[in-house]
Short mmCIF file of C-alpha atoms in Angstrom, two decimals:
data_model
loop_
_atom_site.label_atom_id
_atom_site.label_comp_id
_atom_site.label_asym_id
_atom_site.label_seq_id
_atom_site.Cartn_x
_atom_site.Cartn_y
_atom_site.Cartn_z
CA UNK A 1 68.52 15.76 142.36
CA UNK A 2 67.71 12.24 143.41
CA UNK A 3 68.70 9.06 141.63
CA UNK A 4 65.37 8.58 139.81
CA UNK A 5 65.41 12.11 138.47
CA UNK A 6 69.03 11.81 137.37
CA UNK A 7 68.22 8.66 135.44
CA UNK A 8 65.47 10.48 133.55
CA UNK A 9 67.73 13.44 132.78
CA UNK A 10 70.46 11.14 131.48
CA UNK A 11 68.08 9.07 129.38
CA UNK A 12 66.61 12.12 127.67
CA UNK A 13 69.99 13.74 127.11
CA UNK A 14 71.48 10.50 125.78
CA UNK A 15 68.75 10.24 123.16
CA UNK A 16 69.02 13.89 122.09
CA UNK A 17 72.69 14.75 122.57
CA UNK A 18 74.38 11.34 122.35
CA UNK A 19 78.03 11.48 123.37
CA UNK A 20 77.90 15.27 123.68
CA UNK A 21 77.20 15.71 127.39
CA UNK A 22 78.59 14.92 130.81
CA UNK A 23 76.39 15.07 133.91
CA UNK A 24 78.07 14.99 137.32
CA UNK A 25 77.06 15.63 140.92
CA UNK A 26 79.17 16.59 143.92
CA UNK A 27 78.89 15.07 147.38
CA UNK A 28 76.14 17.51 148.37
CA UNK A 29 74.12 16.75 145.26
CA UNK A 30 74.82 19.91 143.24
CA UNK A 31 74.82 19.04 139.53
CA UNK A 32 76.95 20.13 136.55
CA UNK A 33 75.95 19.41 133.00
CA UNK A 34 78.51 20.09 130.30
CA UNK A 35 77.02 19.86 126.83
CA UNK A 36 78.13 20.58 123.28
CA UNK A 37 75.43 22.04 121.04
CA UNK A 38 75.37 23.07 117.39
CA UNK A 39 73.09 25.70 115.94
CA UNK A 40 71.52 24.22 112.80
CA UNK A 41 73.57 25.59 109.91
CA UNK A 42 75.71 27.53 112.38
CA UNK A 43 78.44 27.26 114.98
CA UNK A 44 79.18 24.90 117.85
CA UNK A 45 79.11 26.02 121.46
CA UNK A 46 79.95 24.63 124.89
CA UNK A 47 77.38 25.12 127.66
CA UNK A 48 77.77 24.57 131.37
CA UNK A 49 74.53 24.15 133.30
CA UNK A 50 74.79 24.17 137.08
CA UNK A 51 72.07 23.22 139.54
CA UNK A 52 71.74 23.42 143.31
CA UNK A 53 71.18 20.20 145.28
CA UNK A 54 67.45 20.99 145.46
CA UNK A 55 67.09 20.95 141.65
CA UNK A 56 64.50 20.61 140.10
CA UNK A 57 62.76 22.73 142.76
CA UNK A 58 65.29 25.45 141.96
CA UNK A 59 66.09 26.72 138.49
CA UNK A 60 69.55 25.91 137.06
CA UNK A 61 71.95 28.49 135.63
CA UNK A 62 73.34 28.36 132.10
CA UNK A 63 76.85 29.54 131.21
CA UNK A 64 78.44 29.77 127.81
CA UNK A 65 81.92 28.33 128.26
CA UNK A 66 83.01 27.97 124.64
CA UNK A 67 83.97 30.04 122.77
CA UNK A 68 85.30 32.12 125.63
CA UNK A 69 84.81 35.40 123.83
CA UNK A 70 81.56 36.27 122.09
CA UNK A 71 80.99 39.62 120.44
CA UNK A 72 77.85 41.40 119.37
CA UNK A 73 77.15 42.70 115.87
CA UNK A 74 79.03 45.91 116.72
CA UNK A 75 82.12 44.00 117.81
CA UNK A 76 81.71 44.56 121.56
CA UNK A 77 82.47 41.70 123.91
CA UNK A 78 79.16 40.44 125.28
CA UNK A 79 80.77 40.16 128.71
CA UNK A 80 81.33 43.90 128.70
CA UNK A 81 77.64 44.65 128.15
CA UNK A 82 76.24 42.07 130.58
CA UNK A 83 73.75 42.12 132.15
CA UNK A 84 71.62 43.13 129.22
CA UNK A 85 67.89 42.95 128.76
CA UNK A 86 68.19 43.41 124.98
CA UNK A 87 70.58 40.47 124.72
CA UNK A 88 68.89 38.30 127.36
CA UNK A 89 72.08 38.12 129.41
CA UNK A 90 72.27 37.94 133.19
CA UNK A 91 75.14 39.05 135.44
CA UNK A 92 78.23 37.03 134.43
CA UNK A 93 79.89 34.74 136.96
CA UNK A 94 83.57 33.77 136.89
CA UNK A 95 83.90 35.68 133.60
CA UNK A 96 81.46 33.38 131.86
CA UNK A 97 78.40 34.66 130.00
CA UNK A 98 75.20 33.70 131.80
CA UNK A 99 72.19 33.17 129.56
CA UNK A 100 68.65 34.07 130.54
CA UNK A 101 66.51 31.03 129.77
CA UNK A 102 63.31 30.43 131.80
CA UNK A 103 61.59 33.26 133.61
CA UNK A 104 61.51 32.35 137.33
CA UNK A 105 57.70 32.30 137.36
CA UNK A 106 57.67 29.87 134.40
CA UNK A 107 59.95 27.37 136.12
CA UNK A 108 58.51 24.16 137.57
CA UNK A 109 60.03 20.79 138.48
CA UNK A 110 58.93 19.02 135.30
CA UNK A 111 61.28 21.17 133.24
CA UNK A 112 64.36 19.08 132.53
CA UNK A 113 67.95 19.90 131.65
CA UNK A 114 67.03 18.92 128.11
CA UNK A 115 64.46 21.72 127.91
CA UNK A 116 66.98 24.15 129.39
CA UNK A 117 69.45 23.13 126.70
CA UNK A 118 66.76 23.67 124.05
CA UNK A 119 66.08 27.16 125.44
CA UNK A 120 69.81 27.86 125.33
CA UNK A 121 69.92 26.66 121.75
CA UNK A 122 67.17 29.14 120.96
CA UNK A 123 69.32 31.89 122.48
CA UNK A 124 72.30 30.81 120.36
CA UNK A 125 70.17 30.74 117.21
CA UNK A 126 68.89 34.21 118.02
CA UNK A 127 72.47 35.33 118.68
CA UNK A 128 73.61 34.14 115.26
CA UNK A 129 70.66 35.94 113.67
CA UNK A 130 71.62 39.05 115.64
CA UNK A 131 75.12 38.89 114.16
CA UNK A 132 73.63 39.02 110.67
CA UNK A 133 70.85 41.54 111.26
CA UNK A 134 72.18 43.66 114.10
CA UNK A 135 68.78 43.42 115.79
CA UNK A 136 68.73 42.72 119.53
CA UNK A 137 67.99 39.24 120.79
CA UNK A 138 64.74 40.44 122.34
CA UNK A 139 63.45 40.85 118.76
CA UNK A 140 63.76 37.09 118.33
CA UNK A 141 62.96 35.78 121.79
CA UNK A 142 60.60 38.43 123.10
CA UNK A 143 60.97 40.18 126.44
CA UNK B 1 34.40 49.98 197.51
CA UNK B 2 37.36 48.40 195.79
CA UNK B 3 36.80 46.86 192.37
CA UNK B 4 37.05 43.05 192.53
CA UNK B 5 40.34 41.53 191.55
CA UNK B 6 40.47 38.75 189.04
CA UNK B 7 42.78 35.83 189.74
CA UNK B 8 43.54 33.02 187.31
CA UNK B 9 45.77 29.96 187.16
CA UNK B 10 46.23 27.20 184.62
CA UNK B 11 44.64 23.92 185.65
CA UNK B 12 47.75 22.03 184.60
CA UNK B 13 49.93 24.16 186.92
CA UNK B 14 47.45 23.79 189.75
CA UNK B 15 47.47 20.02 189.43
CA UNK B 16 51.24 19.81 189.36
CA UNK B 17 51.51 22.14 192.34
CA UNK B 18 49.04 20.07 194.34
CA UNK B 19 50.83 16.82 193.61
CA UNK B 20 54.26 18.30 194.29
CA UNK B 21 53.04 19.77 197.58
CA UNK B 22 51.64 16.39 198.59
CA UNK B 23 54.85 14.61 197.69
CA UNK B 24 57.16 17.10 199.41
CA UNK B 25 54.74 18.02 202.22
CA UNK B 26 54.89 21.70 201.28
CA UNK B 27 52.72 24.30 202.95
CA UNK B 28 53.98 27.44 201.24
CA UNK B 29 55.31 27.83 197.68
CA UNK B 30 56.61 30.94 195.98
CA UNK B 31 55.63 31.88 192.45
CA UNK B 32 55.17 34.77 190.11
CA UNK B 33 52.01 36.58 189.14
CA UNK B 34 51.58 38.89 186.18
CA UNK B 35 49.38 41.81 187.01
CA UNK B 36 47.64 43.64 184.21
CA UNK B 37 45.76 46.91 184.68
CA UNK B 38 46.24 46.62 188.43
CA UNK B 39 43.35 44.18 188.80
CA UNK B 40 43.94 41.03 186.76
CA UNK B 41 46.43 38.51 188.17
CA UNK B 42 47.71 35.39 186.43
CA UNK B 43 49.56 33.14 188.86
CA UNK B 44 52.32 30.69 188.01
CA UNK B 45 54.42 28.44 190.20
CA UNK B 46 56.35 27.23 187.12
CA UNK B 47 57.79 29.45 184.40
CA UNK B 48 54.97 30.19 181.96
CA UNK B 49 55.48 28.85 178.43
CA UNK B 50 54.22 32.06 176.86
CA UNK B 51 54.63 35.80 177.45
CA UNK B 52 52.03 37.20 179.84
CA UNK B 53 50.38 40.58 179.84
CA UNK B 54 51.34 42.94 182.62
CA UNK B 55 54.21 43.16 185.08
CA UNK B 56 55.61 40.40 187.30
CA UNK B 57 55.00 40.39 191.02
CA UNK B 58 55.90 37.82 193.69
CA UNK B 59 52.99 35.57 194.55
CA UNK B 60 52.45 32.75 197.02
CA UNK B 61 50.61 29.48 197.13
CA UNK B 62 49.38 28.23 200.48
CA UNK B 63 48.45 24.59 200.61
CA UNK B 64 46.00 24.48 203.48
CA UNK B 65 42.34 24.49 204.35
CA UNK B 66 40.88 27.98 204.79
CA UNK B 67 40.29 27.27 208.46
CA UNK B 68 44.00 26.61 209.01
CA UNK B 69 45.14 30.07 207.92
CA UNK B 70 46.82 31.78 210.82
CA UNK B 71 48.45 35.03 211.69
CA UNK B 72 51.87 33.39 211.70
CA UNK B 73 51.41 32.59 208.01
CA UNK B 74 50.92 36.26 207.27
CA UNK B 75 54.10 37.10 209.13
CA UNK B 76 55.93 34.45 207.16
CA UNK B 77 54.66 35.91 203.87
CA UNK B 78 55.85 39.33 204.87
CA UNK B 79 59.26 37.92 205.75
CA UNK B 80 59.41 36.29 202.32
CA UNK B 81 58.97 39.66 200.63
CA UNK B 82 55.26 39.71 199.96
CA UNK B 83 53.96 43.10 199.00
CA UNK B 84 50.48 44.19 200.06
CA UNK B 85 49.19 43.53 196.53
CA UNK B 86 51.01 40.18 196.15
CA UNK B 87 48.41 37.53 195.44
CA UNK B 88 48.12 34.60 197.82
CA UNK B 89 46.32 31.58 196.45
CA UNK B 90 44.94 29.12 198.96
CA UNK B 91 44.71 25.59 197.74
CA UNK B 92 42.96 22.81 199.61
CA UNK B 93 45.44 19.88 199.88
CA UNK B 94 42.81 17.29 199.05
CA UNK B 95 41.10 19.39 196.44
CA UNK B 96 37.90 19.35 198.46
CA UNK B 97 37.37 23.09 198.40
CA UNK B 98 37.56 25.61 195.59
CA UNK B 99 40.81 27.59 195.57
CA UNK B 100 40.54 31.22 196.50
CA UNK B 101 42.91 34.17 196.60
CA UNK B 102 43.49 37.41 198.43
CA UNK B 103 46.04 40.24 198.39
CA UNK B 104 48.73 39.60 201.00
CA UNK B 105 47.89 42.92 202.62
CA UNK B 106 44.19 42.04 203.04
CA UNK B 107 43.98 38.45 204.30
CA UNK B 108 40.37 38.94 205.34
CA UNK B 109 39.27 39.30 201.69
CA UNK B 110 38.33 36.31 199.54
CA UNK B 111 38.31 36.30 195.74
CA UNK B 112 37.44 33.35 193.53
CA UNK B 113 40.12 31.96 191.22
CA UNK B 114 39.47 31.08 187.57
CA UNK B 115 41.08 27.75 186.82
CA UNK B 116 41.92 27.80 183.14
CA UNK B 117 41.94 24.71 180.92
CA UNK B 118 42.56 26.26 177.50
CA UNK B 119 42.86 22.97 175.68
CA UNK B 120 39.60 21.67 177.18
CA UNK B 121 37.84 24.94 176.43
CA UNK B 122 39.14 24.96 172.87
CA UNK B 123 37.84 21.45 172.39
CA UNK B 124 34.42 22.02 173.93
CA UNK B 125 33.49 25.27 172.17
CA UNK B 126 33.46 23.89 168.64
CA UNK B 127 32.08 20.51 169.63
CA UNK B 128 29.04 20.71 167.36
CA UNK B 129 31.29 20.94 164.33
CA UNK B 130 34.33 19.03 165.38
CA UNK B 131 34.29 16.68 168.37
CA UNK B 132 36.45 17.94 171.22
CA UNK B 133 40.00 16.73 171.50
CA UNK B 134 40.19 15.07 168.09
CA UNK B 135 42.94 17.35 166.88
CA UNK B 136 44.97 17.14 170.09
CA UNK B 137 47.15 14.36 168.73
CA UNK B 138 47.48 15.88 165.25
CA UNK B 139 50.81 17.31 164.22
CA UNK B 140 51.21 20.02 161.61
CA UNK B 141 54.33 21.39 159.99
CA UNK B 142 54.07 25.05 159.00
CA UNK B 143 56.77 26.21 156.62
CA UNK B 144 56.98 30.00 156.43
CA UNK B 145 55.80 32.12 159.37
CA UNK B 146 55.08 35.41 157.67
CA UNK B 147 51.69 37.03 157.29
CA UNK B 148 50.16 33.71 156.21
CA UNK B 149 51.92 31.19 158.43
CA UNK B 150 51.77 33.17 161.67
CA UNK B 151 48.01 33.65 161.41
CA UNK B 152 47.43 30.05 160.31
CA UNK B 153 49.43 28.74 163.29
CA UNK B 154 47.29 30.71 165.75
CA UNK B 155 44.06 29.65 164.04
CA UNK B 156 45.04 25.99 164.18
CA UNK B 157 46.00 26.35 167.85
CA UNK B 158 42.56 27.86 168.51
CA UNK B 159 41.01 24.90 166.71
CA UNK B 160 42.68 22.49 169.11
CA UNK B 161 45.63 21.18 167.09
CA UNK B 162 48.05 19.87 169.70
CA UNK B 163 51.42 19.51 167.96
CA UNK B 164 53.28 22.01 165.83
CA UNK B 165 56.54 22.14 163.93
CA UNK B 166 57.27 25.74 162.96
CA UNK B 167 59.91 26.42 160.29
CA UNK B 168 61.30 29.77 159.19
CA UNK B 169 64.80 31.22 159.02
CA UNK B 170 63.86 34.89 159.32
CA UNK B 171 63.54 37.36 162.13
CA UNK B 172 60.54 39.63 162.54
CA UNK B 173 61.17 43.04 160.95
CA UNK B 174 59.27 46.29 161.48
CA UNK B 175 57.96 46.02 157.90
CA UNK B 176 56.25 42.71 158.74
CA UNK B 177 54.05 44.16 161.45
CA UNK B 178 51.25 45.45 159.25
CA UNK B 179 50.19 41.89 158.44
CA UNK B 180 51.89 39.59 160.92
CA UNK B 181 50.21 37.98 163.92
CA UNK B 182 53.11 39.06 166.14
CA UNK B 183 53.50 42.53 167.56
CA UNK B 184 56.05 45.31 167.83
CA UNK B 185 57.36 43.68 171.01
CA UNK B 186 58.54 40.76 168.88
CA UNK B 187 60.60 42.75 166.35
CA UNK B 188 64.07 41.25 166.08
CA UNK B 189 62.99 37.86 167.40
CA UNK B 190 63.08 34.67 165.37
CA UNK B 191 59.68 34.27 163.76
CA UNK B 192 59.63 30.65 164.89
CA UNK B 193 59.99 31.57 168.56
CA UNK B 194 57.63 34.53 168.42
CA UNK B 195 54.92 32.44 166.74
CA UNK B 196 55.56 29.56 169.17
CA UNK B 197 54.67 31.96 171.97
CA UNK B 198 51.43 32.90 170.21
CA UNK B 199 50.52 29.23 169.86
CA UNK B 200 51.29 28.53 173.52
CA UNK B 201 49.35 31.60 174.60
CA UNK B 202 46.29 29.99 172.98
CA UNK B 203 47.06 26.48 174.08
CA UNK B 204 49.76 26.22 176.76
CA UNK B 205 49.60 22.44 176.55
CA UNK B 206 50.51 22.36 172.85
CA UNK B 207 53.82 20.77 171.88
CA UNK B 208 55.81 23.11 169.66
CA UNK B 209 59.08 22.35 167.89
CA UNK B 210 60.88 25.00 165.88
CA UNK B 211 63.35 24.93 163.01
CA UNK B 212 65.36 28.00 162.08
CA UNK B 213 66.97 26.70 158.88
CA UNK B 214 66.38 27.22 155.16
CA UNK B 215 64.15 24.46 153.77
CA UNK B 216 65.70 25.01 150.33
CA UNK B 217 69.03 23.89 151.73
CA UNK B 218 67.96 21.53 154.52
CA UNK B 219 66.21 18.96 152.35
CA UNK B 220 66.93 16.06 154.70
CA UNK B 221 65.30 17.86 157.61
CA UNK B 222 62.30 18.82 155.49
CA UNK B 223 61.67 15.27 154.26
CA UNK B 224 61.95 13.87 157.78
CA UNK B 225 59.65 16.53 159.24
CA UNK B 226 57.07 15.88 156.50
CA UNK B 227 57.09 12.17 157.35
CA UNK B 228 56.50 12.89 161.04
CA UNK B 229 53.54 15.24 160.53
CA UNK B 230 49.91 14.66 159.61
CA UNK B 231 49.67 17.76 157.45
CA UNK B 232 52.05 20.32 155.99
CA UNK B 233 51.11 23.96 155.45
CA UNK B 234 53.38 25.75 153.00
CA UNK B 235 52.93 29.45 153.60
CA UNK B 236 56.09 30.72 151.90
CA UNK B 237 56.30 33.35 149.20
CA UNK B 238 58.74 31.76 146.79
CA UNK B 239 58.17 29.12 144.11
CA UNK B 240 61.41 27.36 145.05
CA UNK B 241 60.42 26.66 148.64
CA UNK B 242 56.91 25.68 147.57
CA UNK B 243 58.33 23.13 145.14
CA UNK B 244 60.73 21.81 147.78
CA UNK B 245 57.83 21.34 150.19
CA UNK B 246 55.89 19.67 147.38
CA UNK B 247 58.72 17.21 146.75
CA UNK B 248 58.93 16.39 150.47
CA UNK B 249 55.15 15.87 150.81
CA UNK B 250 54.90 13.73 147.69
CA UNK B 251 57.83 11.64 148.92
CA UNK B 252 56.38 11.29 152.42
CA UNK B 253 52.83 10.65 151.20
CA UNK B 254 51.45 13.54 153.26
CA UNK B 255 48.71 16.03 152.44
CA UNK B 256 49.73 19.65 152.07
CA UNK B 257 48.09 23.06 151.80
CA UNK B 258 49.73 25.90 149.86
CA UNK B 259 48.52 29.50 150.07
CA UNK B 260 49.87 32.61 148.40
CA UNK B 261 48.88 36.09 147.35
CA UNK B 262 49.57 37.47 143.88
CA UNK B 263 50.83 40.98 143.08
CA UNK B 264 49.88 43.47 145.82
CA UNK B 265 47.45 40.83 147.07
CA UNK B 266 45.01 41.78 144.33
CA UNK B 267 44.05 38.15 144.77
CA UNK B 268 45.56 34.81 145.52
CA UNK B 269 45.12 31.09 145.52
CA UNK B 270 45.10 28.06 147.78
CA UNK B 271 46.08 24.58 146.63
CA UNK B 272 45.55 21.29 148.41
CA UNK B 273 47.64 18.24 147.72
CA UNK B 274 46.40 14.81 148.69
CA UNK B 275 48.56 11.75 148.07
CA UNK B 276 47.58 10.22 144.75
CA UNK B 277 46.06 13.46 143.49
CA UNK B 278 47.58 16.28 141.46
CA UNK B 279 50.62 17.83 143.13
CA UNK B 280 51.75 21.45 143.09
CA UNK B 281 54.05 20.74 140.14
CA UNK B 282 51.10 19.25 138.18
CA UNK B 283 49.29 22.54 138.71
CA UNK B 284 52.14 24.46 137.10
CA UNK B 285 53.18 21.99 134.43
CA UNK B 286 49.59 21.60 133.31
CA UNK B 287 49.53 25.05 131.75
CA UNK B 288 50.72 27.28 134.54
CA UNK B 289 48.98 29.41 137.09
CA UNK B 290 48.30 33.04 136.32
CA UNK B 291 49.67 35.74 138.54
CA UNK B 292 53.14 36.56 139.76
CA UNK B 293 53.61 35.89 143.46
CA UNK B 294 53.26 38.89 145.70
CA UNK B 295 56.62 40.37 146.67
CA UNK B 296 56.56 41.42 150.30
CA UNK B 297 60.23 41.64 151.26
CA UNK B 298 63.43 43.13 149.85
CA UNK B 299 65.00 39.67 149.71
CA UNK B 300 62.13 38.25 147.63
CA UNK B 301 62.30 41.34 145.42
CA UNK B 302 65.98 40.79 144.68
CA UNK B 303 65.19 37.22 143.62
CA UNK B 304 62.20 38.24 141.52
CA UNK B 305 63.94 41.04 139.62
CA UNK B 306 66.08 40.04 136.66
CA UNK B 307 69.75 41.03 136.79
CA UNK B 308 69.23 43.54 134.02
CA UNK B 309 66.36 45.34 135.73
CA UNK B 310 66.99 49.10 136.00
CA UNK B 311 68.21 50.50 139.35
CA UNK B 312 65.42 50.75 141.87
CA UNK B 313 63.21 48.23 140.08
CA UNK B 314 63.66 45.50 142.70
CA UNK B 315 62.68 47.90 145.49
CA UNK B 316 59.61 48.94 143.52
CA UNK B 317 58.44 45.32 143.49
CA UNK B 318 57.94 45.29 147.26
CA UNK B 319 54.26 46.06 147.38
CA UNK B 320 52.58 43.89 149.97
CA UNK B 321 48.82 43.92 150.09
CA UNK B 322 46.72 44.66 153.14
CA UNK B 323 46.26 42.25 156.02
CA UNK B 324 42.58 42.35 155.19
CA UNK B 325 43.39 41.03 151.69
CA UNK B 326 45.42 38.17 153.13
CA UNK B 327 42.78 37.13 155.67
CA UNK B 328 40.44 35.26 153.29
CA UNK B 329 43.36 33.32 151.82
CA UNK B 330 44.62 32.25 155.23
CA UNK B 331 41.04 31.49 156.27
CA UNK B 332 40.62 29.12 153.34
CA UNK B 333 43.98 27.48 153.99
CA UNK B 334 42.97 26.85 157.62
CA UNK B 335 39.54 25.54 156.61
CA UNK B 336 41.11 23.09 154.17
CA UNK B 337 43.62 22.12 156.86
CA UNK B 338 40.92 21.32 159.39
CA UNK B 339 39.14 19.22 156.81
CA UNK B 340 42.31 17.24 156.21
CA UNK B 341 42.96 16.77 159.92
CA UNK B 342 39.43 15.87 161.01
CA UNK B 343 38.17 12.31 160.75
CA UNK B 344 35.60 11.90 157.96
CA UNK B 345 32.77 11.01 160.38
CA UNK B 346 32.82 14.48 161.91
CA UNK B 347 29.97 16.98 161.31
CA UNK B 348 32.55 19.29 159.77
CA UNK B 349 32.82 16.89 156.87
CA UNK B 350 29.09 16.41 156.30
CA UNK B 351 28.69 19.15 153.74
CA UNK B 352 32.01 20.94 153.69
CA UNK B 353 33.72 17.84 152.35
CA UNK B 354 31.51 18.04 149.24
CA UNK B 355 31.79 21.79 148.96
CA UNK B 356 35.55 21.80 149.12
CA UNK B 357 36.09 19.01 146.65
CA UNK B 358 38.30 21.01 144.28
CA UNK B 359 42.05 20.91 144.88
CA UNK B 360 42.60 24.53 143.84
CA UNK B 361 40.84 27.74 144.88
CA UNK B 362 41.17 31.19 143.41
CA UNK B 363 40.18 34.44 145.13
CA UNK B 364 40.14 38.05 143.86
CA UNK B 365 40.32 41.00 146.22
CA UNK B 366 40.16 43.87 143.74
CA UNK B 367 39.37 44.39 140.05
CA UNK B 368 43.02 44.93 139.16
CA UNK B 369 45.64 43.10 137.14
CA UNK B 370 44.48 39.54 136.62
CA UNK B 371 40.92 40.40 137.59
CA UNK B 372 40.62 43.68 135.72
CA UNK B 373 38.00 42.27 133.35
CA UNK B 374 35.65 41.17 136.14
CA UNK B 375 32.35 43.08 136.16
CA UNK B 376 31.66 45.11 139.30
CA UNK B 377 30.36 42.99 142.16
CA UNK B 378 27.12 44.99 142.29
CA UNK B 379 24.13 42.69 142.72
CA UNK B 380 25.26 39.90 140.40
CA UNK B 381 25.65 36.45 141.74
CA UNK B 382 26.06 34.52 138.50
CA UNK B 383 29.13 36.23 137.06
CA UNK B 384 32.79 36.15 138.00
CA UNK B 385 33.36 38.77 140.63
CA UNK B 386 35.69 39.79 143.39
CA UNK B 387 35.40 38.44 146.94
CA UNK B 388 34.22 34.99 145.96
CA UNK B 389 35.91 31.63 145.98
CA UNK B 390 36.22 29.69 142.76
CA UNK B 391 37.08 26.00 142.91
CA UNK B 392 39.22 24.87 139.99
CA UNK B 393 39.48 21.33 138.65
CA UNK B 394 43.10 20.22 138.35
CA UNK B 395 44.02 16.93 136.73
CA UNK B 396 47.08 14.98 137.66
CA UNK B 397 49.72 15.51 134.98
CA UNK B 398 50.70 12.05 133.80
CA UNK B 399 54.10 13.36 132.76
CA UNK B 400 54.74 15.28 136.00
CA UNK B 401 58.26 14.55 137.14
CA UNK B 402 57.54 15.55 140.74
CA UNK B 403 54.77 13.05 141.53
CA UNK B 404 55.10 10.62 138.64
CA UNK B 405 58.53 9.27 139.46
CA UNK B 406 57.63 7.14 142.47
#
């Protein structure tokens, strides 16, 4: 991610998640976005979004880092059932849940971290609905 | 009566040999000939820059007038290990007589020698469309040397492009052979080096650089290479590498051509980027492009399949189309490339420039998947059908973050 792109990402995030995010880059240019989000009328969650140095040509990954343990409507740890098509969960990494957000073929460089956060928020909203209804997340987000 | 032998040498080698002989006062120079089918000999006094057909055999160059050939020369050749079939090429020191050749065992015979100037021949043949030699100084970067890039490289070499940068980090696998320009003899080789040899076999005077890294990781190299080239051809199969090439070309202000096939090569598309026009990201952000990219390798399949796909699903995605289905897509990519490389006053531009005005072209090979609703080709010419090109208008996306940031 170059300087111009980073500025845009920060501007958009600052106006939508003021004071709730931290965007950093390592020496090679790989990016980490830590962001706190709240589901309207629901809980608060911590997301970690990581991106390779060639972001936005490559798609970032989204991890749920807080709370550490998330359970499904039947009380099972989501980590134990990942990856899961029904729950839109990819293979976990470092014991963190990895959310499925954009399909690879839908990704393009004009998608920003902000949109990835919005997609993650949709997953969290669907998750909270799943807890109440017991229906899989695919019922809310599609396949 | 013995069938005539055919002897050939590159003009560039002949010239260098003549000047070296003059400088060092040489009368006899050793070399190597490649003999194919027992009758066709290609002679080299320097290591050839491309693989040659046939088996190697010692050959000799005599720098003398025909009248000066003596029996002692024949004895000398024999002492140097000449076999009866070893070709001997006689070269007039001043260039006043045509070179001729004979088998060392039959010095009384005389065969003419074809002096090959591939670059000159390439330039002269298409002269009515594109003036000879105009592309000699052009430099193209080809990213991805699979079934698209390997064929495109050879086509551009045949069209007279003189400078190439070939980038790919893969080796040729047996599974590639059904569509690749290289052959079974190249399996296991770096695609860059195998395709370089194909380019040099068409135009031995071409300048070819190779890069065996991953353009998704080597961004600095990619941006620099884009700046140094006149045109970039992105012939890769993944969206990520295509977007990385797009970023480099937009940044460098260089035109680029992107070609791909969609699932099982039921069709495909070709996109042209010109600085100031819509970029590849505009094409996708402006509503997306239908069709999942064709998956032709196990590695691409693993990337395309979601983590939660059932066992065996990724393998099932590897369904490359036929070489015949790829050919029109590569052909269009090459045509658009030549248009970008040729000066606008060339005959090539006269009509084709108007015809190929659109930045995006779609092609259907079969009435499957995306093109299932097409009516049969039959005798219609005014309905969407397979095996026709469709130019698509693409507007620049004013909110595109790939080309709108500059």
